[in-house]
């Protein structure tokens, strides 16, 4: 236990030095981010891309569809597909800030590792498993994470060593309890990969009218199988998924590009301003105008 505790202490020490401000910072290692929060947060709406995220201190909670997922120090969250979520930090203080390290998962690196290793797909592919899962970090995974963060203090070593340690982290995940889910998403002939391709289509074409039959055919699935596997992985129907992606993009357009609500709603595919306002209020808890004003005023 003391060895594990020392690993956490070391990771926390390094993470704390490189993430001095609130929020997430990207480090000198490609794909590696560090998050820091000193107070519990309000719910935040965002999209999680495929990644490995390990909590070092504090605790976090996220909402995926109708699921609530809680995880804290010593847990890692694995996201295998792009998913819209609502998250919040539930345990953090100035003395013990919430610290989390995040490593993006590169699909090409993942497939390259699978092609060179003896890791095999399970005889029975995962069924009913979400695209986000939480597990306790193993000593081997912690050890690799420590060595990756140590490179931040040796920038000259990053180019040569970071890809090797990243590969080791992927290997530890693939051979751990969440490995089958990640393998299923990666393999071209799997149901998980077909759903991942459907998600990719929805993200690129969220403003278009969604026709389930055409999307199911696009990924070579029957409509019933497509519905079943899509909801199994995302905890949402395809229509609910598209709606969240549309609303997230509309909010970005209003906050970053300063579009008015009517223009933003139309840009993301809404024909009815009243429907856009109603669905936006249901997700964000207030009308588009009030929500944008609240965010901008808080930032001043």
Short mmCIF file of N, CA and C in Angstrom, two decimals, residues 41-176:
data_model
loop_
_atom_site.label_atom_id
_atom_site.label_comp_id
_atom_site.label_asym_id
_atom_site.label_seq_id
_atom_site.Cartn_x
_atom_site.Cartn_y
_atom_site.Cartn_z
N UNK A 41 -17.63 21.72 -8.58
CA UNK A 41 -18.10 22.53 -9.70
C UNK A 41 -19.58 22.32 -9.96
N UNK A 42 -20.16 23.27 -10.68
CA UNK A 42 -21.52 23.10 -11.19
C UNK A 42 -21.48 22.11 -12.35
N UNK A 43 -22.61 21.54 -12.74
CA UNK A 43 -22.61 20.62 -13.89
C UNK A 43 -22.08 21.30 -15.15
N UNK A 44 -21.22 20.60 -15.88
CA UNK A 44 -20.63 21.12 -17.12
C UNK A 44 -20.98 20.17 -18.26
N UNK A 45 -21.45 20.72 -19.36
CA UNK A 45 -21.83 19.92 -20.52
C UNK A 45 -20.69 19.92 -21.53
N UNK A 46 -20.27 18.74 -21.94
CA UNK A 46 -19.18 18.66 -22.92
C UNK A 46 -19.22 17.30 -23.60
N UNK A 47 -18.28 17.08 -24.48
CA UNK A 47 -18.14 15.79 -25.16
C UNK A 47 -16.84 15.14 -24.73
N UNK A 48 -16.90 13.88 -24.41
CA UNK A 48 -15.70 13.12 -24.09
C UNK A 48 -15.30 12.33 -25.32
N UNK A 49 -14.06 12.51 -25.74
CA UNK A 49 -13.50 11.75 -26.86
C UNK A 49 -12.77 10.53 -26.31
N UNK A 50 -12.42 9.56 -27.15
CA UNK A 50 -11.71 8.38 -26.64
C UNK A 50 -10.47 8.76 -25.84
N UNK A 51 -10.44 8.34 -24.58
CA UNK A 51 -9.33 8.71 -23.72
C UNK A 51 -9.27 7.83 -22.48
N UNK A 52 -8.13 7.92 -21.82
CA UNK A 52 -7.88 7.31 -20.52
C UNK A 52 -7.76 8.47 -19.54
N UNK A 53 -8.56 8.49 -18.49
CA UNK A 53 -8.53 9.59 -17.52
C UNK A 53 -8.44 9.00 -16.13
N UNK A 54 -7.39 9.34 -15.40
CA UNK A 54 -7.18 8.79 -14.06
C UNK A 54 -7.23 9.89 -13.02
N UNK A 55 -8.06 9.68 -12.00
CA UNK A 55 -8.17 10.64 -10.91
C UNK A 55 -7.07 10.37 -9.89
N UNK A 56 -6.35 11.41 -9.54
CA UNK A 56 -5.26 11.30 -8.57
C UNK A 56 -5.72 11.76 -7.19
N UNK A 57 -6.53 12.81 -7.17
CA UNK A 57 -7.08 13.34 -5.93
C UNK A 57 -8.51 13.81 -6.19
N UNK A 58 -9.34 13.77 -5.15
CA UNK A 58 -10.70 14.27 -5.29
C UNK A 58 -11.62 13.24 -5.93
N UNK A 59 -12.76 13.70 -6.40
CA UNK A 59 -13.75 12.81 -7.01
C UNK A 59 -14.59 13.57 -8.02
N UNK A 60 -15.15 12.82 -8.94
CA UNK A 60 -15.89 13.40 -10.05
C UNK A 60 -17.13 12.55 -10.31
N UNK A 61 -18.15 13.14 -10.90
CA UNK A 61 -19.37 12.43 -11.27
C UNK A 61 -19.77 12.88 -12.66
N UNK A 62 -20.27 11.94 -13.47
CA UNK A 62 -20.75 12.35 -14.78
C UNK A 62 -22.06 11.64 -15.11
N UNK A 63 -22.83 12.30 -15.96
CA UNK A 63 -24.11 11.78 -16.41
C UNK A 63 -23.99 11.43 -17.88
N UNK A 64 -24.29 10.17 -18.21
CA UNK A 64 -24.30 9.70 -19.59
C UNK A 64 -25.69 9.16 -19.86
N UNK A 65 -26.48 9.90 -20.64
CA UNK A 65 -27.87 9.49 -20.80
C UNK A 65 -28.54 9.46 -19.44
N UNK A 66 -29.10 8.30 -19.09
CA UNK A 66 -29.73 8.15 -17.78
C UNK A 66 -28.81 7.55 -16.73
N UNK A 67 -27.55 7.32 -17.08
CA UNK A 67 -26.60 6.72 -16.14
C UNK A 67 -25.84 7.80 -15.37
N UNK A 68 -25.57 7.52 -14.10
CA UNK A 68 -24.68 8.35 -13.30
C UNK A 68 -23.44 7.53 -12.96
N UNK A 69 -22.27 8.05 -13.28
CA UNK A 69 -21.01 7.35 -13.08
C UNK A 69 -20.16 8.16 -12.10
N UNK A 70 -19.79 7.55 -10.99
CA UNK A 70 -18.96 8.22 -9.98
C UNK A 70 -17.59 7.57 -9.95
N UNK A 71 -16.55 8.40 -9.84
CA UNK A 71 -15.20 7.84 -9.73
C UNK A 71 -14.31 8.82 -8.98
N UNK A 72 -13.32 8.24 -8.28
CA UNK A 72 -12.47 9.06 -7.43
C UNK A 72 -11.02 8.62 -7.49
N UNK A 73 -10.25 9.05 -6.50
CA UNK A 73 -8.81 8.78 -6.49
C UNK A 73 -8.53 7.29 -6.63
N UNK A 74 -7.65 6.95 -7.57
CA UNK A 74 -7.31 5.55 -7.80
C UNK A 74 -8.11 4.90 -8.91
N UNK A 75 -9.15 5.59 -9.40
CA UNK A 75 -9.97 5.05 -10.49
C UNK A 75 -9.53 5.67 -11.82
N UNK A 76 -9.70 4.89 -12.89
CA UNK A 76 -9.52 5.48 -14.21
C UNK A 76 -10.78 5.27 -15.02
N UNK A 77 -11.09 6.27 -15.79
CA UNK A 77 -12.26 6.23 -16.67
C UNK A 77 -11.77 6.02 -18.09
N UNK A 78 -12.35 5.05 -18.77
CA UNK A 78 -11.99 4.77 -20.15
C UNK A 78 -13.16 5.12 -21.04
N UNK A 79 -12.95 6.05 -21.96
CA UNK A 79 -13.97 6.42 -22.94
C UNK A 79 -13.53 5.86 -24.29
N UNK A 80 -14.38 5.02 -24.89
CA UNK A 80 -13.97 4.35 -26.12
C UNK A 80 -14.59 4.94 -27.38
N UNK A 81 -15.62 5.78 -27.24
CA UNK A 81 -16.23 6.47 -28.39
C UNK A 81 -16.58 7.90 -27.98
N UNK A 82 -16.87 8.74 -28.97
CA UNK A 82 -17.25 10.12 -28.68
C UNK A 82 -18.63 10.15 -28.02
N UNK A 83 -18.72 10.77 -26.84
CA UNK A 83 -19.98 10.77 -26.10
C UNK A 83 -20.25 12.14 -25.47
N UNK A 84 -21.47 12.66 -25.64
CA UNK A 84 -21.85 13.89 -24.94
C UNK A 84 -22.22 13.55 -23.49
N UNK A 85 -21.64 14.27 -22.55
CA UNK A 85 -21.86 13.97 -21.13
C UNK A 85 -22.06 15.27 -20.36
N UNK A 86 -22.55 15.12 -19.13
CA UNK A 86 -22.59 16.21 -18.17
C UNK A 86 -21.77 15.77 -16.97
N UNK A 87 -20.74 16.55 -16.62
CA UNK A 87 -19.85 16.14 -15.53
C UNK A 87 -19.74 17.25 -14.49
N UNK A 88 -19.31 16.86 -13.31
CA UNK A 88 -19.03 17.84 -12.27
C UNK A 88 -18.03 17.26 -11.28
N UNK A 89 -17.19 18.12 -10.75
CA UNK A 89 -16.27 17.74 -9.69
C UNK A 89 -17.04 17.78 -8.38
N UNK A 90 -17.02 16.69 -7.63
CA UNK A 90 -17.82 16.61 -6.40
C UNK A 90 -16.96 16.65 -5.14
N UNK A 91 -15.65 16.49 -5.29
CA UNK A 91 -14.77 16.52 -4.12
C UNK A 91 -13.48 17.23 -4.49
N UNK A 92 -13.27 18.41 -3.91
CA UNK A 92 -12.06 19.20 -4.18
C UNK A 92 -11.95 20.30 -3.13
N UNK A 93 -10.73 20.68 -2.81
CA UNK A 93 -10.50 21.77 -1.87
C UNK A 93 -9.16 22.42 -2.19
N UNK A 94 -8.91 23.57 -1.59
CA UNK A 94 -7.63 24.24 -1.80
C UNK A 94 -6.48 23.38 -1.27
N UNK A 95 -6.71 22.74 -0.12
CA UNK A 95 -5.67 21.89 0.48
C UNK A 95 -5.44 20.62 -0.34
N UNK A 96 -6.53 20.01 -0.82
CA UNK A 96 -6.43 18.78 -1.61
C UNK A 96 -7.24 18.98 -2.90
N UNK A 97 -6.65 19.62 -3.89
CA UNK A 97 -7.40 19.88 -5.13
C UNK A 97 -7.71 18.59 -5.89
N UNK A 98 -8.77 18.64 -6.65
CA UNK A 98 -9.06 17.55 -7.58
C UNK A 98 -8.01 17.58 -8.68
N UNK A 99 -7.31 16.47 -8.87
CA UNK A 99 -6.31 16.34 -9.93
C UNK A 99 -6.62 15.12 -10.78
N UNK A 100 -6.58 15.29 -12.07
CA UNK A 100 -6.86 14.19 -12.99
C UNK A 100 -5.96 14.31 -14.20
N UNK A 101 -5.38 13.19 -14.62
CA UNK A 101 -4.58 13.20 -15.85
C UNK A 101 -5.38 12.51 -16.95
N UNK A 102 -5.29 13.05 -18.15
CA UNK A 102 -6.06 12.53 -19.28
C UNK A 102 -5.13 12.28 -20.46
N UNK A 103 -5.23 11.10 -21.03
CA UNK A 103 -4.42 10.75 -22.19
C UNK A 103 -5.34 10.35 -23.33
N UNK A 104 -5.31 11.11 -24.42
CA UNK A 104 -6.14 10.79 -25.59
C UNK A 104 -5.74 9.45 -26.18
N UNK A 105 -6.71 8.70 -26.65
CA UNK A 105 -6.44 7.41 -27.28
C UNK A 105 -6.48 7.60 -28.79
N UNK A 106 -5.35 7.33 -29.41
CA UNK A 106 -5.21 7.45 -30.86
C UNK A 106 -5.55 6.10 -31.49
N UNK A 107 -6.56 6.09 -32.36
CA UNK A 107 -7.05 4.82 -32.93
C UNK A 107 -5.98 4.13 -33.78
N UNK A 108 -5.15 4.90 -34.49
CA UNK A 108 -4.11 4.28 -35.31
C UNK A 108 -3.06 3.60 -34.43
N UNK A 109 -2.68 4.25 -33.33
CA UNK A 109 -1.71 3.65 -32.41
C UNK A 109 -2.30 2.40 -31.76
N UNK A 110 -3.59 2.47 -31.45
CA UNK A 110 -4.26 1.32 -30.85
C UNK A 110 -4.26 0.12 -31.80
N UNK A 111 -4.62 0.35 -33.05
CA UNK A 111 -4.65 -0.74 -34.03
C UNK A 111 -3.24 -1.27 -34.29
N UNK A 112 -2.26 -0.38 -34.31
CA UNK A 112 -0.87 -0.82 -34.52
C UNK A 112 -0.42 -1.72 -33.38
N UNK A 113 -0.77 -1.36 -32.16
CA UNK A 113 -0.41 -2.19 -31.01
C UNK A 113 -1.11 -3.55 -31.09
N UNK A 114 -2.37 -3.56 -31.44
CA UNK A 114 -3.11 -4.82 -31.55
C UNK A 114 -2.52 -5.72 -32.63
N UNK A 115 -2.04 -5.11 -33.71
CA UNK A 115 -1.48 -5.92 -34.81
C UNK A 115 -0.16 -6.56 -34.43
N UNK A 116 0.54 -5.98 -33.43
CA UNK A 116 1.86 -6.50 -33.06
C UNK A 116 1.86 -7.30 -31.76
N UNK A 117 0.69 -7.42 -31.15
CA UNK A 117 0.63 -8.11 -29.86
C UNK A 117 -0.15 -9.41 -29.98
N UNK A 118 -0.15 -10.18 -28.91
CA UNK A 118 -0.89 -11.44 -28.89
C UNK A 118 -2.24 -11.29 -28.18
N UNK A 119 -2.64 -10.03 -27.94
CA UNK A 119 -3.94 -9.79 -27.29
C UNK A 119 -5.04 -10.25 -28.22
N UNK A 120 -5.94 -11.07 -27.71
CA UNK A 120 -7.00 -11.63 -28.52
C UNK A 120 -8.36 -11.08 -28.07
N UNK A 121 -9.27 -10.98 -29.05
CA UNK A 121 -10.64 -10.61 -28.71
C UNK A 121 -11.28 -11.74 -27.93
N UNK A 122 -12.17 -11.38 -27.02
CA UNK A 122 -12.91 -12.38 -26.27
C UNK A 122 -13.78 -13.18 -27.22
N UNK A 123 -13.97 -14.47 -26.89
CA UNK A 123 -14.82 -15.32 -27.72
C UNK A 123 -16.26 -14.81 -27.73
N UNK A 124 -16.65 -14.12 -26.66
CA UNK A 124 -17.98 -13.52 -26.59
C UNK A 124 -17.80 -12.01 -26.43
N UNK A 125 -17.96 -11.24 -27.52
CA UNK A 125 -17.77 -9.79 -27.47
C UNK A 125 -18.64 -9.16 -26.38
N UNK A 126 -18.20 -8.05 -25.79
CA UNK A 126 -18.95 -7.42 -24.72
C UNK A 126 -20.34 -7.01 -25.16
N UNK A 127 -21.31 -7.28 -24.33
CA UNK A 127 -22.69 -6.93 -24.64
C UNK A 127 -23.25 -6.09 -23.50
N UNK A 128 -23.87 -4.99 -23.83
CA UNK A 128 -24.49 -4.16 -22.81
C UNK A 128 -23.52 -3.26 -22.08
N UNK A 129 -22.25 -3.20 -22.54
CA UNK A 129 -21.26 -2.38 -21.86
C UNK A 129 -21.22 -0.98 -22.48
N UNK A 130 -21.20 0.02 -21.62
CA UNK A 130 -21.20 1.40 -22.09
C UNK A 130 -19.87 1.77 -22.75
N UNK A 131 -19.93 2.88 -23.50
CA UNK A 131 -18.71 3.42 -24.10
C UNK A 131 -17.86 4.16 -23.09
N UNK A 132 -18.34 4.27 -21.85
CA UNK A 132 -17.55 4.81 -20.75
C UNK A 132 -17.61 3.81 -19.61
N UNK A 133 -16.45 3.38 -19.12
CA UNK A 133 -16.40 2.45 -17.99
C UNK A 133 -15.35 2.95 -17.00
N UNK A 134 -15.52 2.55 -15.74
CA UNK A 134 -14.59 2.93 -14.68
C UNK A 134 -14.02 1.69 -14.03
N UNK A 135 -12.71 1.70 -13.80
CA UNK A 135 -12.04 0.60 -13.11
C UNK A 135 -10.95 1.17 -12.20
N UNK A 136 -10.54 0.37 -11.24
CA UNK A 136 -9.43 0.77 -10.36
C UNK A 136 -8.12 0.59 -11.11
N UNK A 137 -7.24 1.57 -10.99
CA UNK A 137 -5.93 1.50 -11.65
C UNK A 137 -5.08 0.42 -10.99
N UNK A 138 -4.43 -0.39 -11.81
CA UNK A 138 -3.54 -1.43 -11.29
C UNK A 138 -2.17 -0.83 -10.98
N UNK A 139 -1.36 -1.50 -10.16
CA UNK A 139 0.00 -1.00 -9.90
C UNK A 139 0.80 -0.80 -11.19
N UNK A 140 0.63 -1.70 -12.16
CA UNK A 140 1.38 -1.59 -13.43
C UNK A 140 0.95 -0.34 -14.20
N UNK A 141 -0.34 -0.05 -14.19
CA UNK A 141 -0.84 1.14 -14.89
C UNK A 141 -0.36 2.41 -14.19
N UNK A 142 -0.38 2.40 -12.87
CA UNK A 142 0.12 3.54 -12.10
C UNK A 142 1.60 3.78 -12.37
N UNK A 143 2.36 2.70 -12.43
CA UNK A 143 3.79 2.82 -12.67
C UNK A 143 4.07 3.47 -14.02
N UNK A 144 3.32 3.05 -15.04
CA UNK A 144 3.50 3.64 -16.37
C UNK A 144 3.10 5.12 -16.36
N UNK A 145 2.02 5.44 -15.64
CA UNK A 145 1.57 6.83 -15.57
C UNK A 145 2.61 7.72 -14.89
N UNK A 146 3.22 7.21 -13.83
CA UNK A 146 4.27 7.97 -13.14
C UNK A 146 5.42 8.26 -14.10
N UNK A 147 5.85 7.25 -14.83
CA UNK A 147 7.00 7.44 -15.73
C UNK A 147 6.67 8.41 -16.86
N UNK A 148 5.40 8.41 -17.31
CA UNK A 148 5.01 9.35 -18.36
C UNK A 148 5.07 10.78 -17.83
N UNK A 149 4.54 11.00 -16.63
CA UNK A 149 4.57 12.36 -16.08
C UNK A 149 5.98 12.82 -15.73
N UNK A 150 6.86 11.91 -15.36
CA UNK A 150 8.25 12.31 -15.07
C UNK A 150 8.91 12.95 -16.28
N UNK A 151 8.47 12.56 -17.48
CA UNK A 151 9.07 13.13 -18.69
C UNK A 151 8.83 14.62 -18.80
N UNK A 152 7.80 15.14 -18.12
CA UNK A 152 7.54 16.58 -18.18
C UNK A 152 8.71 17.37 -17.62
N UNK A 153 9.48 16.75 -16.71
CA UNK A 153 10.67 17.40 -16.16
C UNK A 153 11.91 17.14 -17.01
N UNK A 154 11.77 16.33 -18.06
CA UNK A 154 12.90 16.03 -18.96
C UNK A 154 12.43 16.19 -20.40
N UNK A 155 12.15 17.41 -20.83
CA UNK A 155 11.58 17.65 -22.16
C UNK A 155 12.38 17.02 -23.30
N UNK A 156 13.69 16.92 -23.15
CA UNK A 156 14.50 16.35 -24.23
C UNK A 156 14.22 14.88 -24.45
N UNK A 157 13.65 14.21 -23.43
CA UNK A 157 13.37 12.77 -23.54
C UNK A 157 11.98 12.47 -24.09
N UNK A 158 11.12 13.49 -24.20
CA UNK A 158 9.72 13.24 -24.54
C UNK A 158 9.56 12.58 -25.90
N UNK A 159 10.22 13.11 -26.92
CA UNK A 159 10.03 12.58 -28.28
C UNK A 159 10.36 11.10 -28.37
N UNK A 160 11.40 10.66 -27.69
CA UNK A 160 11.82 9.26 -27.77
C UNK A 160 11.05 8.36 -26.82
N UNK A 161 10.76 8.84 -25.60
CA UNK A 161 10.22 7.97 -24.57
C UNK A 161 8.71 7.99 -24.43
N UNK A 162 8.07 9.14 -24.69
CA UNK A 162 6.62 9.23 -24.47
C UNK A 162 5.83 8.22 -25.31
N UNK A 163 6.15 8.03 -26.61
CA UNK A 163 5.39 7.04 -27.38
C UNK A 163 5.50 5.63 -26.82
N UNK A 164 6.66 5.28 -26.25
CA UNK A 164 6.83 3.94 -25.68
C UNK A 164 5.99 3.76 -24.43
N UNK A 165 5.96 4.78 -23.58
CA UNK A 165 5.17 4.67 -22.34
C UNK A 165 3.68 4.74 -22.65
N UNK A 166 3.30 5.56 -23.63
CA UNK A 166 1.91 5.61 -24.05
C UNK A 166 1.45 4.24 -24.55
N UNK A 167 2.33 3.57 -25.29
CA UNK A 167 2.02 2.23 -25.77
C UNK A 167 1.85 1.25 -24.60
N UNK A 168 2.67 1.41 -23.58
CA UNK A 168 2.55 0.55 -22.40
C UNK A 168 1.22 0.79 -21.69
N UNK A 169 0.82 2.05 -21.58
CA UNK A 169 -0.46 2.37 -20.94
C UNK A 169 -1.61 1.73 -21.71
N UNK A 170 -1.57 1.84 -23.04
CA UNK A 170 -2.60 1.20 -23.86
C UNK A 170 -2.62 -0.32 -23.65
N UNK A 171 -1.43 -0.90 -23.57
CA UNK A 171 -1.33 -2.35 -23.36
C UNK A 171 -1.95 -2.74 -22.02
N UNK A 172 -1.66 -1.97 -20.96
CA UNK A 172 -2.23 -2.27 -19.64
C UNK A 172 -3.74 -2.15 -19.65
N UNK A 173 -4.26 -1.19 -20.40
CA UNK A 173 -5.72 -1.05 -20.50
C UNK A 173 -6.31 -2.23 -21.27
N UNK A 174 -5.68 -2.58 -22.39
CA UNK A 174 -6.19 -3.67 -23.22
C UNK A 174 -6.18 -5.01 -22.51
N UNK A 175 -5.23 -5.20 -21.61
CA UNK A 175 -5.15 -6.48 -20.89
C UNK A 175 -5.87 -6.40 -19.55
N UNK A 176 -6.53 -5.28 -19.27
CA UNK A 176 -7.29 -5.12 -18.04
C UNK A 176 -8.76 -5.41 -18.25
#
